[in-house]
CSV table of C-alpha atoms in Angstrom, one decimal:
chain,number,residue,atom,x,y,z
A,1,MET,CA,-130.2,-17.1,204.1
A,2,LYS,CA,-131.4,-20.6,205.5
A,3,ASP,CA,-129.5,-22.4,203.1
A,4,PHE,CA,-126.2,-21.0,204.7
A,5,LEU,CA,-126.5,-21.6,207.9
A,6,ARG,CA,-124.7,-25.0,207.9
A,7,ASP,CA,-120.8,-24.7,208.2
A,8,ARG,CA,-119.3,-25.2,204.5
A,9,PHE,CA,-116.8,-24.1,203.0
A,10,PHE,CA,-119.2,-21.4,201.0
A,11,SER,CA,-121.1,-19.2,203.7
A,12,PHE,CA,-123.1,-16.4,202.7
A,13,GLU,CA,-120.2,-13.8,203.1
A,14,VAL,CA,-117.6,-15.9,201.2
A,15,LEU,CA,-119.9,-16.9,198.2
A,16,VAL,CA,-119.9,-13.5,197.7
A,17,LEU,CA,-116.3,-12.3,198.2
A,18,PHE,CA,-115.5,-15.1,196.2
A,19,ILE,CA,-117.7,-14.3,193.3
A,20,LEU,CA,-116.8,-10.8,193.2
A,21,SER,CA,-112.9,-11.4,193.6
A,22,LYS,CA,-112.9,-14.2,191.1
A,23,SER,CA,-110.6,-13.6,187.8
A,24,ASN,CA,-111.3,-15.3,184.3
A,25,LYS,CA,-108.9,-17.6,185.0
A,26,GLY,CA,-109.7,-21.4,185.2
A,27,LEU,CA,-111.9,-22.3,188.1
A,28,ASN,CA,-109.7,-24.4,190.2
A,29,ILE,CA,-107.0,-21.5,190.1
A,30,CYS,CA,-109.1,-19.1,191.3
A,31,LEU,CA,-110.4,-21.1,194.3
A,32,GLU,CA,-106.5,-21.9,195.0
A,33,GLU,CA,-106.2,-18.4,194.9
A,34,PHE,CA,-109.0,-17.8,197.6
A,35,PHE,CA,-108.8,-20.5,199.6
A,36,GLY,CA,-104.7,-21.7,199.5
A,37,GLU,CA,-103.4,-24.4,197.9
A,38,SER,CA,-104.6,-27.1,200.3
A,39,SER,CA,-106.0,-30.9,199.7
A,40,LEU,CA,-108.8,-29.1,202.1
A,41,SER,CA,-109.9,-26.4,200.1
A,42,PRO,CA,-113.3,-26.5,198.2
A,43,THR,CA,-113.8,-28.3,194.7
A,44,LYS,CA,-115.5,-27.0,191.8
A,45,SER,CA,-119.0,-28.8,192.4
A,46,ALA,CA,-118.9,-27.4,195.8
A,47,PHE,CA,-118.9,-24.0,194.0
A,48,THR,CA,-121.6,-24.8,191.4
A,49,GLN,CA,-124.1,-26.5,194.1
A,50,ALA,CA,-123.6,-23.3,196.4
A,51,ARG,CA,-123.8,-20.3,193.7
A,52,LYS,CA,-127.5,-22.2,192.8
A,53,LYS,CA,-128.3,-20.8,196.7
A,54,LEU,CA,-127.3,-17.6,196.2
A,55,CYS,CA,-129.6,-14.9,194.3
A,56,TYR,CA,-128.1,-12.4,191.6
A,57,THR,CA,-130.1,-9.7,193.1
A,58,VAL,CA,-127.7,-9.6,196.2
A,59,PHE,CA,-125.4,-8.0,194.0
A,60,LYS,CA,-127.7,-5.4,192.6
A,61,LYS,CA,-128.9,-4.3,196.4
A,62,LEU,CA,-125.0,-4.0,197.2
A,63,ASN,CA,-124.3,-2.0,194.8
A,64,GLY,CA,-127.0,0.2,195.6
A,65,LEU,CA,-126.1,0.4,199.1
A,66,ILE,CA,-122.5,1.6,198.5
A,67,CYS,CA,-123.7,4.0,196.0
A,68,SER,CA,-126.0,5.4,198.8
A,69,LEU,CA,-123.3,5.5,201.2
A,70,PHE,CA,-121.5,7.4,198.6
A,71,TYR,CA,-123.6,10.0,198.4
A,72,GLN,CA,-124.1,10.6,201.5
A,73,HIS,CA,-120.4,10.9,202.5
A,74,ALA,CA,-118.4,12.0,199.3
A,75,LYS,CA,-118.8,15.6,198.1
A,76,PHE,CA,-119.5,14.4,194.6
A,77,LYS,CA,-119.7,16.4,191.8
A,78,LYS,CA,-122.6,18.0,189.9
A,79,TRP,CA,-123.6,20.2,186.6
A,80,LYS,CA,-125.4,23.5,187.6
A,81,GLY,CA,-126.6,21.8,191.0
A,82,HIS,CA,-127.8,18.9,189.3
A,83,ARG,CA,-126.7,15.1,189.1
A,84,VAL,CA,-126.4,14.1,185.8
A,85,LEU,CA,-127.5,10.6,184.7
A,86,SER,CA,-127.6,8.6,181.7
A,87,VAL,CA,-129.5,5.5,180.3
A,88,ASP,CA,-128.3,3.4,177.6
A,89,GLY,CA,-128.5,-0.1,176.6
A,90,SER,CA,-126.2,-2.8,175.0
A,91,THR,CA,-126.6,-6.8,174.5
A,92,LEU,CA,-125.0,-9.9,175.3
A,93,GLU,CA,-124.3,-13.0,173.8
A,94,LEU,CA,-125.2,-16.0,176.5
A,95,PRO,CA,-124.0,-19.8,176.6
A,96,ASP,CA,-126.5,-22.6,174.8
A,97,HIS,CA,-127.9,-23.7,177.8
A,98,PRO,CA,-131.6,-25.2,178.3
A,99,SER,CA,-132.1,-22.9,181.3
A,100,MET,CA,-132.0,-19.8,179.3
A,101,SER,CA,-135.4,-20.2,177.7
A,102,GLU,CA,-136.6,-19.7,181.3
A,103,LYS,CA,-135.7,-15.8,181.0
A,104,PHE,CA,-134.0,-15.1,177.7
A,105,SER,CA,-134.6,-15.5,174.2
A,106,TYR,CA,-132.9,-17.7,171.3
A,107,HIS,CA,-132.3,-15.5,168.0
A,108,GLY,CA,-131.0,-16.3,164.7
A,109,PHE,CA,-128.7,-14.3,162.9
A,110,GLY,CA,-126.4,-14.2,159.7
A,111,PRO,CA,-127.8,-14.3,155.9
A,112,ASN,CA,-130.0,-17.0,156.3
A,113,ALA,CA,-131.0,-16.4,160.1
A,114,ASP,CA,-129.1,-19.9,160.7
A,115,ALA,CA,-126.8,-19.0,163.5
A,116,GLY,CA,-128.6,-19.4,166.8
A,117,HIS,CA,-127.8,-17.6,170.2
A,118,TYR,CA,-129.5,-17.4,173.2
A,119,MET,CA,-129.4,-13.2,173.7
A,120,SER,CA,-130.0,-10.5,176.2
A,121,ARG,CA,-130.5,-6.8,176.8
A,122,ILE,CA,-128.8,-5.1,179.4
A,123,SER,CA,-129.0,-1.4,180.6
A,124,TYR,CA,-127.3,1.4,183.1
A,125,LEU,CA,-128.8,3.9,184.8
A,126,TYR,CA,-125.1,5.9,185.2
A,127,ASP,CA,-123.9,8.8,186.5
A,128,VAL,CA,-121.7,10.4,184.3
A,129,TYR,CA,-119.9,13.1,186.6
A,130,ASN,CA,-119.1,10.5,189.2
A,131,ALA,CA,-118.8,7.5,187.0
A,132,LEU,CA,-121.4,5.0,189.2
A,133,VAL,CA,-123.8,2.3,187.9
A,134,LEU,CA,-126.8,3.3,189.6
A,135,ASP,CA,-128.8,0.5,188.3
A,136,ALA,CA,-128.5,-2.4,186.0
A,137,GLY,CA,-131.0,-4.4,184.3
A,138,MET,CA,-130.3,-7.9,182.2
A,139,GLU,CA,-133.7,-9.4,180.4
A,140,SER,CA,-134.7,-10.9,177.5
A,141,TYR,CA,-133.3,-9.5,173.8
A,142,THR,CA,-136.7,-9.0,173.4
A,143,THR,CA,-137.4,-6.5,175.9
A,144,SER,CA,-137.2,-3.0,174.4
A,145,GLU,CA,-134.4,-0.4,175.6
A,146,ALA,CA,-137.7,1.8,176.7
A,147,THR,CA,-138.6,-0.5,178.8
A,148,LEU,CA,-135.7,-1.2,181.1
A,149,CYS,CA,-135.7,2.5,181.0
A,150,HIS,CA,-138.5,2.7,183.0
A,151,ALA,CA,-137.2,-0.1,185.2
A,152,HIS,CA,-134.6,2.7,186.4
A,153,LEU,CA,-136.5,6.0,187.2
A,154,GLY,CA,-137.2,4.6,190.8
A,155,HIS,CA,-133.5,5.3,191.3
A,156,ILE,CA,-133.6,8.8,189.9
A,157,LYS,CA,-134.7,11.6,192.3
A,158,GLU,CA,-135.8,15.3,192.2
A,159,GLY,CA,-133.3,17.4,190.9
A,160,ASP,CA,-132.0,14.9,188.6
A,161,LEU,CA,-131.0,15.8,185.3
A,162,LEU,CA,-131.4,12.5,182.6
A,163,VAL,CA,-129.4,12.9,179.5
A,164,CYS,CA,-130.7,10.2,176.5
A,165,ASP,CA,-129.9,10.0,173.2
A,166,ARG,CA,-132.7,9.8,170.6
A,167,TYR,CA,-134.2,6.5,171.2
A,168,TYR,CA,-135.5,7.0,174.2
A,169,ALA,CA,-137.7,10.1,174.0
A,170,SER,CA,-141.1,9.5,174.7
A,171,LEU,CA,-144.3,11.7,176.0
A,172,ARG,CA,-144.4,9.6,179.0
A,173,LEU,CA,-140.9,9.5,179.8
A,174,PHE,CA,-141.1,13.4,179.7
A,175,PHE,CA,-144.0,13.7,181.8
A,176,GLU,CA,-143.0,10.9,184.6
A,177,LEU,CA,-139.3,12.8,184.5
A,178,LYS,CA,-141.4,15.7,185.2
A,179,GLY,CA,-143.9,14.4,187.6
A,180,LYS,CA,-140.6,13.1,189.4
A,181,GLY,CA,-139.6,16.7,189.8
A,182,ALA,CA,-136.5,15.8,187.8
A,183,ASP,CA,-135.2,17.3,184.3
A,184,PHE,CA,-134.1,15.9,181.0
A,185,LEU,CA,-132.0,16.3,178.1
A,186,PHE,CA,-132.5,14.6,175.4
A,187,ARG,CA,-131.7,14.1,171.4
A,188,MET,CA,-134.5,13.9,169.4
A,189,LYS,CA,-135.4,11.9,166.6
A,190,ASP,CA,-136.0,14.1,163.1
A,191,ASN,CA,-139.4,12.1,162.1
A,192,TRP,CA,-140.5,11.0,164.8
A,193,TRP,CA,-142.4,14.4,166.4
A,194,LYS,CA,-144.4,16.5,164.1
A,195,CYS,CA,-143.0,19.5,166.6
A,196,VAL,CA,-139.5,18.5,166.0
A,197,GLU,CA,-139.8,18.3,162.2
A,198,ASP,CA,-141.6,22.0,162.1
A,199,PHE,CA,-138.5,22.9,164.2
A,200,SER,CA,-136.0,21.7,162.0
A,201,ARG,CA,-137.6,23.2,158.8
A,202,SER,CA,-137.8,26.7,160.8
A,203,SER,CA,-134.8,29.3,160.8
A,204,SER,CA,-135.2,29.1,164.9
A,205,SER,CA,-132.3,27.2,166.5
A,206,ASP,CA,-133.6,27.7,170.1
A,207,ALA,CA,-137.6,28.0,170.7
A,208,GLU,CA,-140.4,26.4,172.9
A,209,TYR,CA,-143.3,24.1,172.1
A,210,THR,CA,-146.0,22.6,174.8
A,211,LEU,CA,-146.5,19.0,174.7
A,212,ILE,CA,-150.0,17.8,175.7
A,213,LEU,CA,-150.2,14.4,178.1
A,214,PRO,CA,-152.2,11.9,175.6
A,215,PRO,CA,-155.2,10.2,177.3
A,216,LYS,CA,-153.4,6.7,177.6
A,217,TYR,CA,-151.1,8.4,180.1
A,218,ARG,CA,-153.1,10.2,182.1
A,219,TRP,CA,-152.6,7.7,184.7
A,220,LEU,CA,-149.6,9.6,185.6
A,221,LEU,CA,-152.0,12.6,187.1
A,222,GLU,CA,-152.7,10.3,190.2
A,223,LYS,CA,-149.4,8.7,190.5
A,224,TYR,CA,-148.1,12.0,190.3
A,225,PRO,CA,-150.5,15.2,191.8
A,226,SER,CA,-148.1,18.0,190.9
A,227,LEU,CA,-148.2,16.9,187.1
A,228,SER,CA,-150.3,18.9,184.5
A,229,GLN,CA,-151.4,17.8,181.5
A,230,THR,CA,-149.3,20.3,179.5
A,231,MET,CA,-145.9,20.6,179.5
A,232,THR,CA,-143.5,23.2,178.1
A,233,VAL,CA,-140.2,22.0,176.3
A,234,ARG,CA,-137.3,23.6,174.8
A,235,LEU,CA,-136.1,22.6,171.2
A,236,ILE,CA,-132.3,23.5,170.6
A,237,LYS,CA,-131.1,23.4,166.8
A,238,LYS,CA,-127.3,22.4,166.0
A,239,LYS,CA,-126.2,22.6,162.7
A,240,ASN,CA,-122.4,20.7,162.2
A,241,LYS,CA,-119.6,21.5,159.8
A,242,LYS,CA,-121.6,19.1,157.1
A,243,GLY,CA,-124.4,20.5,157.5
A,244,LYS,CA,-126.2,17.7,159.2
A,245,ILE,CA,-128.8,19.0,162.0
A,246,SER,CA,-129.2,17.3,165.3
A,247,ILE,CA,-132.0,18.7,167.9
A,248,TYR,CA,-132.4,18.4,171.2
A,249,ALA,CA,-135.0,18.5,173.8
A,250,THR,CA,-135.4,20.1,177.4
A,251,SER,CA,-137.2,20.8,180.1
A,252,LEU,CA,-134.1,23.4,181.1
A,253,LEU,CA,-136.0,26.8,180.4
A,254,ASP,CA,-134.0,29.2,181.5
A,255,ARG,CA,-131.7,30.8,178.9
A,256,LYS,CA,-129.4,32.7,181.0
A,257,LYS,CA,-128.4,29.5,183.4
A,258,TYR,CA,-128.6,27.1,180.9
A,259,THR,CA,-127.3,28.2,177.6
A,260,ALA,CA,-128.0,26.0,174.1
A,261,SER,CA,-124.0,25.7,173.7
A,262,SER,CA,-123.6,24.5,177.5
A,263,LEU,CA,-126.5,22.1,176.7
A,264,ILE,CA,-125.3,20.6,173.6
A,265,ASN,CA,-121.9,20.0,175.5
A,266,LEU,CA,-123.4,18.7,178.5
A,267,TYR,CA,-125.0,16.1,176.0
A,268,LYS,CA,-121.6,15.1,175.0
A,269,GLN,CA,-120.8,13.7,178.6
A,270,ARG,CA,-123.3,10.9,177.6
A,271,TRP,CA,-120.2,9.4,176.6
A,272,GLY,CA,-118.9,8.1,179.9
A,273,ILE,CA,-122.0,5.6,179.9
A,274,GLU,CA,-120.1,4.2,176.6
A,275,GLU,CA,-116.6,3.7,179.1
A,276,ALA,CA,-118.8,1.7,181.3
A,277,TYR,CA,-119.6,-0.7,178.6
A,278,LYS,CA,-116.3,-1.0,177.9
A,279,LEU,CA,-115.4,-1.5,181.4
A,280,ILE,CA,-117.6,-4.5,181.9
A,281,LYS,CA,-117.3,-6.2,178.3
A,282,SER,CA,-113.6,-5.5,177.2
A,283,ARG,CA,-111.7,-4.9,180.4
A,284,LEU,CA,-113.9,-7.6,183.2
A,285,GLU,CA,-115.0,-9.7,180.0
A,286,VAL,CA,-118.5,-10.1,181.2
A,287,SER,CA,-119.1,-12.7,178.2
A,288,ASP,CA,-116.8,-15.4,179.7
A,289,PHE,CA,-119.4,-16.3,182.0
A,290,SER,CA,-118.1,-18.5,185.0
A,291,GLY,CA,-121.1,-21.1,184.4
A,292,LYS,CA,-123.6,-21.5,182.0
A,293,THR,CA,-126.9,-21.5,183.5
A,294,ALA,CA,-129.1,-18.4,183.2
A,295,TRP,CA,-128.9,-18.2,187.2
A,296,ALA,CA,-125.0,-17.8,186.5
A,297,VAL,CA,-124.9,-15.3,184.1
A,298,GLN,CA,-127.2,-13.2,185.8
A,299,GLN,CA,-124.7,-13.7,188.8
A,300,ASP,CA,-121.8,-12.8,186.7
A,301,PHE,CA,-123.5,-9.5,184.9
A,302,TYR,CA,-124.5,-7.9,188.8
A,303,ALA,CA,-121.1,-8.7,190.1
A,304,LYS,CA,-119.2,-7.6,187.6
A,305,THR,CA,-121.0,-4.3,187.7
A,306,LEU,CA,-120.8,-3.5,191.2
A,307,ILE,CA,-116.9,-4.2,191.2
A,308,ILE,CA,-117.1,-1.1,188.4
A,309,SER,CA,-119.3,1.2,190.8
A,310,LEU,CA,-116.9,-0.2,193.8
A,311,CYS,CA,-113.8,0.8,191.6
A,312,ASN,CA,-114.7,4.5,191.0
A,313,ILE,CA,-115.7,4.8,194.2
A,314,LEU,CA,-112.3,3.4,195.9
A,315,CYS,CA,-110.4,5.7,193.3
A,316,TYR,CA,-112.7,8.7,193.5
A,317,ASP,CA,-110.6,10.8,195.4
A,318,VAL,CA,-107.2,9.5,194.0
A,319,GLU,CA,-104.5,11.8,192.7
A,320,PRO,CA,-102.7,10.3,189.5
A,321,LYS,CA,-99.1,10.9,190.3
A,322,THR,CA,-96.0,10.1,188.3
A,323,LYS,CA,-93.2,7.7,189.6
A,324,THR,CA,-90.9,11.0,191.3
A,325,GLY,CA,-94.5,11.5,192.8
A,326,ARG,CA,-95.0,15.0,190.7
A,327,THR,CA,-97.8,15.4,188.5
A,328,SER,CA,-96.6,15.8,184.7
A,329,LYS,CA,-95.0,19.0,182.8
A,330,SER,CA,-97.3,17.8,180.0
A,331,ALA,CA,-99.7,19.8,178.9
A,332,ARG,CA,-102.2,16.6,178.8
A,333,THR,CA,-104.1,15.4,181.8
A,334,LEU,CA,-103.2,12.4,184.1
A,335,ILE,CA,-105.6,9.7,184.4
A,336,ILE,CA,-105.9,6.7,186.5
A,337,ASN,CA,-105.0,3.4,184.6
A,338,LYS,CA,-108.8,1.6,185.1
A,339,THR,CA,-107.5,-1.7,183.9
A,340,TYR,CA,-105.1,-1.7,186.6
A,341,ALA,CA,-107.5,0.0,189.0
A,342,LEU,CA,-110.0,-3.0,188.5
A,343,SER,CA,-107.5,-5.8,188.7
A,344,LYS,CA,-106.5,-4.0,192.5
A,345,THR,CA,-110.0,-3.7,193.4
A,346,LYS,CA,-110.3,-7.5,193.0
A,347,SER,CA,-107.2,-8.2,195.0
A,348,LEU,CA,-108.5,-5.9,197.3
A,349,ILE,CA,-111.7,-7.9,198.2
A,350,LEU,CA,-109.3,-11.1,198.2
A,351,LYS,CA,-107.5,-9.8,200.9
A,352,ILE,CA,-111.1,-8.4,203.1
A,353,ARG,CA,-111.9,-12.0,204.2
A,354,ASP,CA,-109.4,-12.6,206.4
A,355,LEU,CA,-108.1,-8.9,207.0
A,356,ILE,CA,-111.2,-7.2,208.0
A,357,GLY,CA,-108.9,-5.7,211.0
A,358,GLU,CA,-106.8,-4.0,208.7
A,359,LEU,CA,-109.2,-2.7,206.1
A,360,GLU,CA,-107.6,0.8,206.7
A,361,GLN,CA,-104.0,0.1,206.3
A,362,ILE,CA,-105.5,-2.2,203.2
A,363,ILE,CA,-107.3,0.7,201.1
A,364,GLN,CA,-104.1,3.2,201.9
A,365,LYS,CA,-102.0,1.0,200.2
A,366,TYR,CA,-104.6,0.5,197.9
A,367,VAL,CA,-104.9,3.9,196.5
A,368,LYS,CA,-101.0,4.3,196.8
A,369,LYS,CA,-100.9,1.8,194.0
A,370,ILE,CA,-103.6,3.5,191.9
A,371,ALA,CA,-102.3,6.5,192.1
A,372,SER,CA,-98.9,5.9,190.7
A,373,LYS,CA,-100.6,3.7,187.9
A,374,ILE,CA,-101.1,6.7,185.2
A,375,GLU,CA,-102.3,7.3,181.6
A,376,TYR,CA,-102.7,10.2,179.5
A,377,SER,CA,-106.1,11.5,179.2
A,378,ARG,CA,-107.2,11.7,175.2
A,379,ARG,CA,-110.1,14.4,176.2
A,380,ASN,CA,-110.0,17.0,173.2
A,381,GLN,CA,-108.3,15.2,171.0
A,382,VAL,CA,-110.1,14.2,167.7
A,383,PHE,CA,-109.8,11.5,165.1
A,384,LYS,CA,-112.4,10.7,162.5
A,385,ARG,CA,-114.6,7.8,163.0
A,386,LYS,CA,-113.8,4.4,161.7
A,387,PHE,CA,-117.0,2.3,160.6
A,388,ARG,CA,-116.0,-1.5,159.9
A,389,ALA,CA,-117.5,-5.1,160.4
A,390,LYS,CA,-119.0,-5.5,163.8
A,391,LEU,CA,-116.7,-8.1,165.4
A,392,LYS,CA,-118.0,-11.3,167.5
A,393,TYR,CA,-115.9,-10.9,170.0
A,394,SER,CA,-114.8,-7.7,172.2
A,395,MET,CA,-111.5,-6.2,171.9
A,396,ASN,CA,-108.8,-8.1,173.6
A,397,TYR,CA,-107.3,-6.7,176.8
A,398,LYS,CA,-105.4,-8.2,179.4
A,399,SER,CA,-107.4,-10.5,181.6
A,400,ILE,CA,-107.7,-9.3,185.1
């Protein structure tokens, strides 16, 4: 904070608000929108120098703060008494700048591995029912998703239910979640676990198996005194119309409260985390970084993650309405237009700088606008999935 003690255009608060509200337009345009069209407004160089003094972790801490306030004051959604969380990872292509080698790794792509890029691996811990990013990680491409997942564990609390896909299941993770008092639901790979192979070949569709904590993870017994060396897990089998078998593992053993069909349906809710990645990659265009240094790309990533959480908190109780103020006669569900909501969230941050005293009125106006911009939900619509070559760039959406 000592870097922001002098009277500058970019005080600590102003710099944070500017980075959050900045669009993907040219930097000069963003500076004019924020400070006004004045000859006294700061230059691009002033912003570049100021951002070097701001640690990107400030956006992580702000994200954690607003999520904590949300859970304290809102009547948030649960599933059978559990807060349902999910972890998943993705990747980002980074600018070609010497500073990237300090944290990120360079990789060759293409048939001859001659198309090189700096790459990072990103990861979210996501509340799928309340659409909040509880924690985010951005590390080198060589870092595994499992390693990033373990970094999120500090944000998982007793009573939470973690839902993950088949690349995350491990004995260490199962026992550590159990030690924290949390439950889990994982899709399993058929050829990784002996008990899963046996269960897959059996005629049973719902069975219990005992897992033993390996000696190399016995240190968990000291970390979690309530933990034992064995654990009972429940395996559930589902066969689709084409005969393909999916296996799920869960710590929820009560078959009356947690039926097999309800758990399989719950696993589908994990898709919400993919929507979060769509927001940051396609709507917020995170890959269009505002700087080329490793410091700048991390600021952009964590700032735009904060925007997603802030937008979803502000929209949490918003009731979508048609232009007439009524609900639609259509059987389809009305939902909020998230692209519009994200844009208005940035505009709201832009106004906060000079209108702190009128914040309540600004938010009320924001809610009214968001409620009027609606779409129809595609839930329960079924389309055959089309597989196509991976695009170099994300899908084109309107810039905000």
